Short mmCIF file of C-alpha atoms in Angstrom, two decimals:
data_model
loop_
_atom_site.label_atom_id
_atom_site.label_comp_id
_atom_site.label_asym_id
_atom_site.label_seq_id
_atom_site.Cartn_x
_atom_site.Cartn_y
_atom_site.Cartn_z
CA UNK A 152 -7.95 -13.43 -9.64
CA UNK A 153 -9.90 -11.67 -6.94
CA UNK A 154 -8.82 -8.30 -5.66
CA UNK A 155 -8.12 -7.71 -2.01
CA UNK A 156 -10.04 -5.02 -0.16
CA UNK A 157 -6.89 -2.88 -0.27
CA UNK A 158 -6.62 -3.20 -4.05
CA UNK A 159 -10.30 -2.29 -4.38
CA UNK A 160 -9.82 0.73 -2.11
CA UNK A 161 -6.87 1.97 -4.16
CA UNK A 162 -8.69 1.36 -7.43
CA UNK A 163 -11.74 3.32 -6.26
CA UNK A 164 -9.97 6.18 -4.49
CA UNK A 165 -6.68 6.86 -6.26
CA UNK A 166 -5.94 9.28 -9.05
CA UNK A 167 -5.37 7.12 -12.14
CA UNK A 168 -3.46 9.96 -13.83
CA UNK A 169 -0.99 10.43 -10.96
CA UNK A 170 1.90 8.17 -11.99
CA UNK A 171 3.78 8.63 -8.70
CA UNK A 172 0.73 7.63 -6.70
CA UNK A 173 0.13 4.59 -8.92
CA UNK A 174 3.80 3.54 -8.53
CA UNK A 175 3.55 3.81 -4.73
CA UNK A 176 0.36 1.75 -4.77
CA UNK A 177 2.05 -0.92 -6.87
CA UNK A 178 5.06 -0.97 -4.54
CA UNK A 179 2.80 -1.11 -1.49
CA UNK A 180 0.82 -4.07 -2.85
CA UNK A 181 4.04 -5.92 -3.75
CA UNK A 182 5.41 -5.36 -0.25
CA UNK A 183 2.15 -6.62 1.26
CA UNK A 184 2.44 -9.84 -0.77
CA UNK A 185 5.99 -10.32 0.43
CA UNK A 186 4.94 -9.55 4.01
CA UNK A 187 2.23 -12.22 3.80
CA UNK A 188 4.72 -14.77 2.41
CA UNK A 189 7.10 -14.07 5.29
CA UNK A 190 4.21 -14.47 7.70
CA UNK A 191 3.35 -17.87 6.21
CA UNK A 192 7.00 -18.91 6.42
CA UNK A 193 7.17 -17.95 10.10
CA UNK A 194 3.96 -19.85 10.82
CA UNK A 195 5.29 -22.93 9.01
CA UNK A 196 8.85 -22.91 10.36
CA UNK A 197 8.30 -21.11 13.65
CA UNK A 198 9.85 -17.98 15.09
CA UNK A 199 12.89 -20.01 16.17
CA UNK A 200 14.64 -22.46 13.86
CA UNK A 201 17.28 -25.17 14.31
CA UNK A 202 20.44 -24.80 12.28
CA UNK A 203 22.97 -27.54 11.63
CA UNK A 204 26.50 -26.66 10.65
CA UNK A 205 28.57 -29.79 10.35
CA UNK A 206 28.57 -31.35 13.83
CA UNK A 207 27.19 -28.23 15.43
CA UNK A 208 23.49 -27.81 15.98
CA UNK A 209 22.02 -24.64 17.40
CA UNK A 210 18.80 -22.69 17.61
CA UNK A 211 18.38 -19.13 16.32
CA UNK A 212 15.67 -16.64 15.49
CA UNK A 213 14.09 -17.21 12.09
CA UNK A 214 15.57 -14.56 9.73
CA UNK A 215 12.06 -14.00 8.32
CA UNK A 216 11.12 -12.34 11.63
CA UNK A 217 13.59 -9.46 11.23
CA UNK A 218 12.73 -9.11 7.54
CA UNK A 219 9.05 -8.96 8.44
CA UNK A 220 9.80 -6.17 10.94
CA UNK A 221 11.67 -4.18 8.27
CA UNK A 222 8.84 -4.65 5.78
CA UNK A 223 6.31 -3.57 8.39
CA UNK A 224 8.14 -0.26 8.81
CA UNK A 225 8.24 0.28 5.05
CA UNK A 226 4.54 -0.57 4.74
CA UNK A 227 3.57 1.85 7.50
CA UNK A 228 5.54 4.66 5.86
CA UNK A 229 4.01 3.97 2.45
CA UNK A 230 0.53 3.78 3.99
CA UNK A 231 0.96 7.27 5.48
CA UNK A 232 2.18 8.66 2.15
CA UNK A 233 -0.58 6.99 0.16
CA UNK A 234 -3.33 7.98 2.54
CA UNK A 235 -2.28 11.63 2.54
CA UNK A 236 -1.80 11.58 -1.24
CA UNK A 237 -5.25 10.09 -1.82
CA UNK A 238 -6.85 12.54 0.61
CA UNK A 239 -5.15 15.47 -1.15
CA UNK A 240 -6.44 14.17 -4.50
CA UNK A 241 -9.96 14.00 -3.08
CA UNK A 242 -9.71 17.55 -1.72
CA UNK A 243 -8.44 18.87 -5.06
CA UNK A 244 -11.26 17.06 -6.87
CA UNK A 245 -13.86 18.60 -4.54
CA UNK A 246 -12.41 22.08 -5.00
CA UNK A 247 -12.39 21.77 -8.78
CA UNK A 248 -16.04 20.73 -8.74
CA UNK A 249 -16.96 23.81 -6.71
CA UNK A 250 -14.97 26.18 -8.91
CA UNK A 251 -16.73 25.36 -12.15
CA UNK A 252 -18.81 28.33 -13.17
CA UNK A 253 -22.51 27.76 -13.29
CA UNK A 254 -24.02 27.51 -16.73
CA UNK A 255 -26.23 30.41 -17.46
CA UNK A 256 -28.44 30.70 -20.43
CA UNK A 257 -28.05 34.11 -21.88
CA UNK A 258 -31.24 34.44 -23.68
CA UNK A 259 -31.23 36.48 -26.81
CA UNK A 260 -33.81 38.80 -28.14
CA UNK A 261 -36.41 36.89 -29.95
#
């Protein structure tokens, strides 16, 4: 199975040892899949659907539309959290690289 560009980004830029970050990434990717399924459903059935209830027939907004809106809000919030978390990990990694003491050969008397 091919990875999406998002999955590749997370794989390349996230901290593999940060369990909370990995859990958020997993949740984010699951929500994106669900969001895409809702999108396909709306495209297939339309934004407005006909409902029959016995002899009554009426038109209403597809429930997938409101669910998609809710998911969009959750995705945006998770994106902000993940982006800041990944950026903080990158900053910490850069700082730790700069703090390593230089190796110095202390030559002995020969």
